[in-house]
Amino acid sequence: MDNRKLQSVKEFESYRTKIAESRKDEYPVIYVCGGTPCLAKGSRAVAHAFKKEIESQGLACKVELRHKVTGCQGFCSKGPVVSFGNDIVYLEVKPNHVPEIMEKTVKNAQVIDSLGYKDPQTKKRSASFEGIPFYSHQKGMILKGLREIDPLEIDDYIARGGYASLVRAFAMVPEEVIDLIAESGLRGRGGGGFPAGAKWKSCRAIDSEVRYVLCNGDEGDPGAFMDRSIMEGNPHAVIEGMIVGAWAVGAHHGYAYIRDEYPLAVKVMKKAVEDATAMGLLGRNILGTGFDFDIKITRGGGAFVCGESSALMRSIEGKVGEPRAKYIRSVEKGLYDLPTVLNNVETWTNVPLIVNNGAQWYRKTGTQGSPGTKVFSLAGKAVNTGLVEVPMGTTIRELVEKVGGGIRGGRKFKAVQTGGPSGGCIPESLADLPIDFDSLSKAGSMMGSGGIIVMDEATCMVDVAKYFISFLAEESCGKCSPCRDGLPRMKQILTDITEGRGKEGDIELLEELCEVLSYGALCGLGSSAPNPVLSTIKYFREEYEAHIRDKRCPAGVCRELVTFRIDADACTGCTLCAKQCPQACITGERKKAHVIDQSTCIKCGVCRDVCKFDAVRVE
Amino acid sequence: MGIDIRKIDEIIESYDKSEESLLAILQDFQHTFRYVPEEGMKRVSEILGIPESKIYGVGTFYKALSLKPVGRHTCKVCTGTACHLKGAHTLTDIIGRELDIEPGETTKDGRFTLQTVNCVGACALAPVVMVDDEDYYEGSSPQDVLKNLRKYK
């Protein structure tokens, strides 16, 4: 592979011109989404159908038609997604749609509106990115690449301007690059929002022979899949950002720490590092500049705490991933106790954009305090879920109602949860809050890495708090006692409340424990753990009180406090619930009202979820 | 079940002889043998010069590693936030009842290990079930999931 190695910046530029030139006359590319949800919904069969159709029509040699399984196209709830450049997008495509798409769209450039998005209100269909609210309210700076680039082809990335920021960065002295990043106002997308420029500057200022640049791809927050999608869909952008960062701080070794639960991301990133090394973009004497930098991929071990910076570094060293006290800064003493810059996947992906377009350009998007865009994984009870990117400062309501299309099943929007287990719940009454680092923290939540879970009236907030505290109790590494002992105690109290054993004073006790944790815990996992509890108490105290005083779960979630009953007037006797009931405890004749046998019902709620007539009541 | 010591050495040899390689080696053991065998940990200790106690510490700290053999197939029910809200708990119960095991256990015939995991990052499919780290199933209809699980022998 060494023969592909580019020896100089000039060689790199002419190589790009050559491949860009050779691609000029190509016919439109069919993008079949290869993101995990689309794969699960059958996108492989769709891709196969295209391949067969192309071959059988003899198009493979007559017209150059490239078809590829790309990274995530974002609209996961409507997969498999098939798109043509940045114009046409088809949703829920099945293999039997393929001949029609080939005939009309590929050969005759016609748009098939019936395969587009159906607006639930107006019933109008649209198959253009512009005409679909889910896409038209987004701004795709980071995700644009995911829709266009073949993640397994480095040439594809280079042809579209990839690695250009290296040329610019190498033409500057490292301090200039740091100033540029500082001016742009880029803040760490991993959750804390620490200014990246300041971090790089302090690392460079330390007198040391060896420095490290790390990428945090240990996206552990449940309900977050932004970084996964970026690593799987545009791995070279992450690598490019890391090389620029290494040049700026003077590091020669880098590591990308990727979650064990993301096998595909590991595979794609590994290949990208190999390809970049073979081209001379990584390794010794990059593009003849004399600068050396390599990247190793480390797989995580399935421990949430390893997303914390010091625990992550211990894990890379091959040790148990326990964090250490925060007053030792990792820019001074990080990996192997040497100066280290750690940024997350999305932060690194922003770097090439800033270097290529300048700090002023970058600041045009977003807010004064939080410039740029933010990628979110929108999940939960919204109509449209998936991977979205909006400018910082977009309100929660815009995100949920415009991009997310409101709440599924016409239910009421109750709250959003941001920031994963370290974040909190923000009620609908505050939904006009702009999303940026500072305003979310003020509201008692945090930006976190970008998981946004939409909750409706059938979500119990005490149950949500219990869920996060159980999660954290499980993931606590056990090093410090506030976290090790405090979280299980909080879990116990919350479990008692949800199972009807809550008593007066429980809320106050929870608040007290939260205070101990936020002051006493060693690392961010413990000190931010109170957020889910405190925010739900603050905004939904009456729900806690209903559980404690009336032994009632207003949302109908907590099993011990509810019974399920079928409303005989609303039931049409369609038998769907009886078929899906895991206990087989629903009986009734076809077209007649059904009945639940309370003695064997386990209150799982499947019947309510599958009922199309809203006939299952929770009391 | 005898463990092939040559396989163990092969895995260790494929990495740099530094402590940094420890987690990766143990993960390869897990992948190859479906658990981290005691013999393997002893060999790592000899070759890399790391105390066995430390290796045991790493082996028990990370969720991806298991000191007991897991089944031929692993069925992971995602309990991430979106999945939790959409009934992951019930889904785990239903699958557990079908396989007659609790989460964390392996069926007597060694066919399946049932696990709950925090988030597999496929929230649009919530509640989602992942089999053998490759196949993803949307779990909104538990009966369909059970039907799919029966395909794995």
PDB file of N, CA, C and O in Angstrom, chain A residues 555-591:
ATOM      1  N   ALA A 555     -49.506   8.788  35.713  1.00  0.00           N
ATOM      2  CA  ALA A 555     -49.218   8.451  34.311  1.00  0.00           C
ATOM      3  C   ALA A 555     -49.581   6.999  33.989  1.00  0.00           C
ATOM      4  O   ALA A 555     -49.587   6.613  32.825  1.00  0.00           O
ATOM      5  N   GLY A 556     -49.899   6.229  35.017  1.00  0.00           N
ATOM      6  CA  GLY A 556     -50.279   4.835  34.769  1.00  0.00           C
ATOM      7  C   GLY A 556     -49.113   3.957  34.379  1.00  0.00           C
ATOM      8  O   GLY A 556     -49.240   3.090  33.524  1.00  0.00           O
ATOM      9  N   VAL A 557     -47.959   4.171  34.988  1.00  0.00           N
ATOM     10  CA  VAL A 557     -46.773   3.412  34.628  1.00  0.00           C
ATOM     11  C   VAL A 557     -46.366   2.421  35.726  1.00  0.00           C
ATOM     12  O   VAL A 557     -46.056   1.268  35.453  1.00  0.00           O
ATOM     13  N   CYS A 558     -46.385   2.890  36.983  1.00  0.00           N
ATOM     14  CA  CYS A 558     -45.862   2.071  38.075  1.00  0.00           C
ATOM     15  C   CYS A 558     -46.793   0.893  38.348  1.00  0.00           C
ATOM     16  O   CYS A 558     -47.910   1.061  38.836  1.00  0.00           O
ATOM     17  N   ARG A 559     -46.296  -0.294  38.023  1.00  0.00           N
ATOM     18  CA  ARG A 559     -47.129  -1.491  37.994  1.00  0.00           C
ATOM     19  C   ARG A 559     -47.911  -1.751  39.282  1.00  0.00           C
ATOM     20  O   ARG A 559     -49.051  -2.170  39.239  1.00  0.00           O
ATOM     21  N   GLU A 560     -47.239  -1.557  40.424  1.00  0.00           N
ATOM     22  CA  GLU A 560     -47.881  -1.891  41.697  1.00  0.00           C
ATOM     23  C   GLU A 560     -49.080  -0.994  41.981  1.00  0.00           C
ATOM     24  O   GLU A 560     -49.887  -1.293  42.845  1.00  0.00           O
ATOM     25  N   LEU A 561     -49.159   0.151  41.289  1.00  0.00           N
ATOM     26  CA  LEU A 561     -50.193   1.128  41.627  1.00  0.00           C
ATOM     27  C   LEU A 561     -51.308   1.225  40.593  1.00  0.00           C
ATOM     28  O   LEU A 561     -52.164   2.083  40.699  1.00  0.00           O
ATOM     29  N   VAL A 562     -51.287   0.373  39.579  1.00  0.00           N
ATOM     30  CA  VAL A 562     -52.309   0.521  38.534  1.00  0.00           C
ATOM     31  C   VAL A 562     -52.996  -0.814  38.198  1.00  0.00           C
ATOM     32  O   VAL A 562     -52.475  -1.887  38.502  1.00  0.00           O
ATOM     33  N   THR A 563     -54.192  -0.708  37.600  1.00  0.00           N
ATOM     34  CA  THR A 563     -54.801  -1.882  36.986  1.00  0.00           C
ATOM     35  C   THR A 563     -55.209  -1.520  35.551  1.00  0.00           C
ATOM     36  O   THR A 563     -55.513  -0.363  35.256  1.00  0.00           O
ATOM     37  N   PHE A 564     -55.178  -2.513  34.697  1.00  0.00           N
ATOM     38  CA  PHE A 564     -55.573  -2.309  33.306  1.00  0.00           C
ATOM     39  C   PHE A 564     -56.994  -2.868  33.105  1.00  0.00           C
ATOM     40  O   PHE A 564     -57.332  -3.910  33.648  1.00  0.00           O
ATOM     41  N   ARG A 565     -57.786  -2.134  32.340  1.00  0.00           N
ATOM     42  CA  ARG A 565     -59.157  -2.547  32.110  1.00  0.00           C
ATOM     43  C   ARG A 565     -59.517  -2.172  30.678  1.00  0.00           C
ATOM     44  O   ARG A 565     -59.056  -1.146  30.172  1.00  0.00           O
ATOM     45  N   ILE A 566     -60.330  -3.014  30.036  1.00  0.00           N
ATOM     46  CA  ILE A 566     -60.739  -2.687  28.667  1.00  0.00           C
ATOM     47  C   ILE A 566     -62.121  -2.036  28.704  1.00  0.00           C
ATOM     48  O   ILE A 566     -63.063  -2.567  29.305  1.00  0.00           O
ATOM     49  N   ASP A 567     -62.218  -0.883  28.081  1.00  0.00           N
ATOM     50  CA  ASP A 567     -63.480  -0.160  28.010  1.00  0.00           C
ATOM     51  C   ASP A 567     -64.384  -0.852  26.975  1.00  0.00           C
ATOM     52  O   ASP A 567     -64.099  -0.842  25.777  1.00  0.00           O
ATOM     53  N   ALA A 568     -65.458  -1.454  27.473  1.00  0.00           N
ATOM     54  CA  ALA A 568     -66.313  -2.276  26.604  1.00  0.00           C
ATOM     55  C   ALA A 568     -66.923  -1.460  25.464  1.00  0.00           C
ATOM     56  O   ALA A 568     -67.180  -1.983  24.376  1.00  0.00           O
ATOM     57  N   ASP A 569     -67.135  -0.161  25.697  1.00  0.00           N
ATOM     58  CA  ASP A 569     -67.729   0.666  24.639  1.00  0.00           C
ATOM     59  C   ASP A 569     -66.738   0.971  23.521  1.00  0.00           C
ATOM     60  O   ASP A 569     -67.111   1.073  22.357  1.00  0.00           O
ATOM     61  N   ALA A 570     -65.477   1.131  23.909  1.00  0.00           N
ATOM     62  CA  ALA A 570     -64.477   1.502  22.894  1.00  0.00           C
ATOM     63  C   ALA A 570     -63.892   0.282  22.183  1.00  0.00           C
ATOM     64  O   ALA A 570     -63.393   0.393  21.067  1.00  0.00           O
ATOM     65  N   CYS A 571     -63.964  -0.893  22.818  1.00  0.00           N
ATOM     66  CA  CYS A 571     -63.341  -2.083  22.236  1.00  0.00           C
ATOM     67  C   CYS A 571     -64.144  -2.564  21.032  1.00  0.00           C
ATOM     68  O   CYS A 571     -65.359  -2.693  21.090  1.00  0.00           O
ATOM     69  N   THR A 572     -63.433  -2.835  19.920  1.00  0.00           N
ATOM     70  CA  THR A 572     -64.124  -3.293  18.715  1.00  0.00           C
ATOM     71  C   THR A 572     -64.005  -4.801  18.541  1.00  0.00           C
ATOM     72  O   THR A 572     -64.500  -5.358  17.578  1.00  0.00           O
ATOM     73  N   GLY A 573     -63.268  -5.435  19.463  1.00  0.00           N
ATOM     74  CA  GLY A 573     -63.083  -6.887  19.352  1.00  0.00           C
ATOM     75  C   GLY A 573     -62.178  -7.276  18.209  1.00  0.00           C
ATOM     76  O   GLY A 573     -62.386  -8.289  17.553  1.00  0.00           O
ATOM     77  N   CYS A 574     -61.122  -6.475  17.987  1.00  0.00           N
ATOM     78  CA  CYS A 574     -60.227  -6.770  16.869  1.00  0.00           C
ATOM     79  C   CYS A 574     -59.260  -7.908  17.203  1.00  0.00           C
ATOM     80  O   CYS A 574     -58.548  -8.390  16.315  1.00  0.00           O
ATOM     81  N   THR A 575     -59.168  -8.280  18.468  1.00  0.00           N
ATOM     82  CA  THR A 575     -58.347  -9.397  18.995  1.00  0.00           C
ATOM     83  C   THR A 575     -56.836  -9.149  19.001  1.00  0.00           C
ATOM     84  O   THR A 575     -56.069 -10.017  19.378  1.00  0.00           O
ATOM     85  N   LEU A 576     -56.417  -7.939  18.581  1.00  0.00           N
ATOM     86  CA  LEU A 576     -54.977  -7.668  18.517  1.00  0.00           C
ATOM     87  C   LEU A 576     -54.327  -7.802  19.897  1.00  0.00           C
ATOM     88  O   LEU A 576     -53.269  -8.423  20.056  1.00  0.00           O
ATOM     89  N   CYS A 577     -54.982  -7.243  20.934  1.00  0.00           N
ATOM     90  CA  CYS A 577     -54.391  -7.280  22.273  1.00  0.00           C
ATOM     91  C   CYS A 577     -54.303  -8.716  22.783  1.00  0.00           C
ATOM     92  O   CYS A 577     -53.317  -9.114  23.389  1.00  0.00           O
ATOM     93  N   ALA A 578     -55.321  -9.506  22.491  1.00  0.00           N
ATOM     94  CA  ALA A 578     -55.318 -10.894  22.948  1.00  0.00           C
ATOM     95  C   ALA A 578     -54.158 -11.664  22.315  1.00  0.00           C
ATOM     96  O   ALA A 578     -53.517 -12.491  22.952  1.00  0.00           O
ATOM     97  N   LYS A 579     -53.876 -11.334  21.044  1.00  0.00           N
ATOM     98  CA  LYS A 579     -52.784 -12.020  20.358  1.00  0.00           C
ATOM     99  C   LYS A 579     -51.429 -11.646  20.941  1.00  0.00           C
ATOM    100  O   LYS A 579     -50.516 -12.456  21.009  1.00  0.00           O
ATOM    101  N   GLN A 580     -51.286 -10.375  21.335  1.00  0.00           N
ATOM    102  CA  GLN A 580     -49.978  -9.907  21.801  1.00  0.00           C
ATOM    103  C   GLN A 580     -49.764 -10.108  23.299  1.00  0.00           C
ATOM    104  O   GLN A 580     -48.652  -9.979  23.792  1.00  0.00           O
ATOM    105  N   CYS A 581     -50.841 -10.412  24.047  1.00  0.00           N
ATOM    106  CA  CYS A 581     -50.704 -10.516  25.500  1.00  0.00           C
ATOM    107  C   CYS A 581     -49.781 -11.679  25.870  1.00  0.00           C
ATOM    108  O   CYS A 581     -50.037 -12.825  25.516  1.00  0.00           O
ATOM    109  N   PRO A 582     -48.664 -11.373  26.571  1.00  0.00           N
ATOM    110  CA  PRO A 582     -47.713 -12.445  26.884  1.00  0.00           C
ATOM    111  C   PRO A 582     -48.275 -13.452  27.881  1.00  0.00           C
ATOM    112  O   PRO A 582     -47.786 -14.575  27.981  1.00  0.00           O
ATOM    113  N   GLN A 583     -49.300 -13.051  28.645  1.00  0.00           N
ATOM    114  CA  GLN A 583     -49.892 -13.925  29.648  1.00  0.00           C
ATOM    115  C   GLN A 583     -51.104 -14.672  29.098  1.00  0.00           C
ATOM    116  O   GLN A 583     -51.688 -15.490  29.793  1.00  0.00           O
ATOM    117  N   ALA A 584     -51.512 -14.334  27.903  1.00  0.00           N
ATOM    118  CA  ALA A 584     -52.752 -14.856  27.317  1.00  0.00           C
ATOM    119  C   ALA A 584     -53.905 -14.708  28.300  1.00  0.00           C
ATOM    120  O   ALA A 584     -54.685 -15.634  28.503  1.00  0.00           O
ATOM    121  N   CYS A 585     -53.982 -13.542  28.926  1.00  0.00           N
ATOM    122  CA  CYS A 585     -55.040 -13.363  29.918  1.00  0.00           C
ATOM    123  C   CYS A 585     -56.142 -12.433  29.413  1.00  0.00           C
ATOM    124  O   CYS A 585     -56.993 -11.997  30.162  1.00  0.00           O
ATOM    125  N   ILE A 586     -56.141 -12.137  28.117  1.00  0.00           N
ATOM    126  CA  ILE A 586     -57.233 -11.351  27.544  1.00  0.00           C
ATOM    127  C   ILE A 586     -58.122 -12.293  26.728  1.00  0.00           C
ATOM    128  O   ILE A 586     -57.629 -13.033  25.874  1.00  0.00           O
ATOM    129  N   THR A 587     -59.401 -12.301  27.039  1.00  0.00           N
ATOM    130  CA  THR A 587     -60.306 -13.196  26.325  1.00  0.00           C
ATOM    131  C   THR A 587     -61.486 -12.416  25.755  1.00  0.00           C
ATOM    132  O   THR A 587     -61.776 -11.302  26.179  1.00  0.00           O
ATOM    133  N   GLY A 588     -62.157 -13.005  24.801  1.00  0.00           N
ATOM    134  CA  GLY A 588     -63.321 -12.380  24.200  1.00  0.00           C
ATOM    135  C   GLY A 588     -63.520 -12.888  22.794  1.00  0.00           C
ATOM    136  O   GLY A 588     -62.589 -13.382  22.161  1.00  0.00           O
ATOM    137  N   GLU A 589     -64.769 -12.797  22.325  1.00  0.00           N
ATOM    138  CA  GLU A 589     -65.051 -13.246  20.967  1.00  0.00           C
ATOM    139  C   GLU A 589     -64.706 -12.150  19.977  1.00  0.00           C
ATOM    140  O   GLU A 589     -64.736 -10.965  20.317  1.00  0.00           O
ATOM    141  N   ARG A 590     -64.392 -12.546  18.754  1.00  0.00           N
ATOM    142  CA  ARG A 590     -64.121 -11.581  17.689  1.00  0.00           C
ATOM    143  C   ARG A 590     -65.321 -10.634  17.536  1.00  0.00           C
ATOM    144  O   ARG A 590     -66.463 -11.040  17.640  1.00  0.00           O
ATOM    145  N   LYS A 591     -64.993  -9.347  17.345  1.00  0.00           N
ATOM    146  CA  LYS A 591     -65.997  -8.288  17.179  1.00  0.00           C
ATOM    147  C   LYS A 591     -66.846  -8.038  18.426  1.00  0.00           C
ATOM    148  O   LYS A 591     -67.879  -7.377  18.367  1.00  0.00           O
TER     149      LYS A 591
END
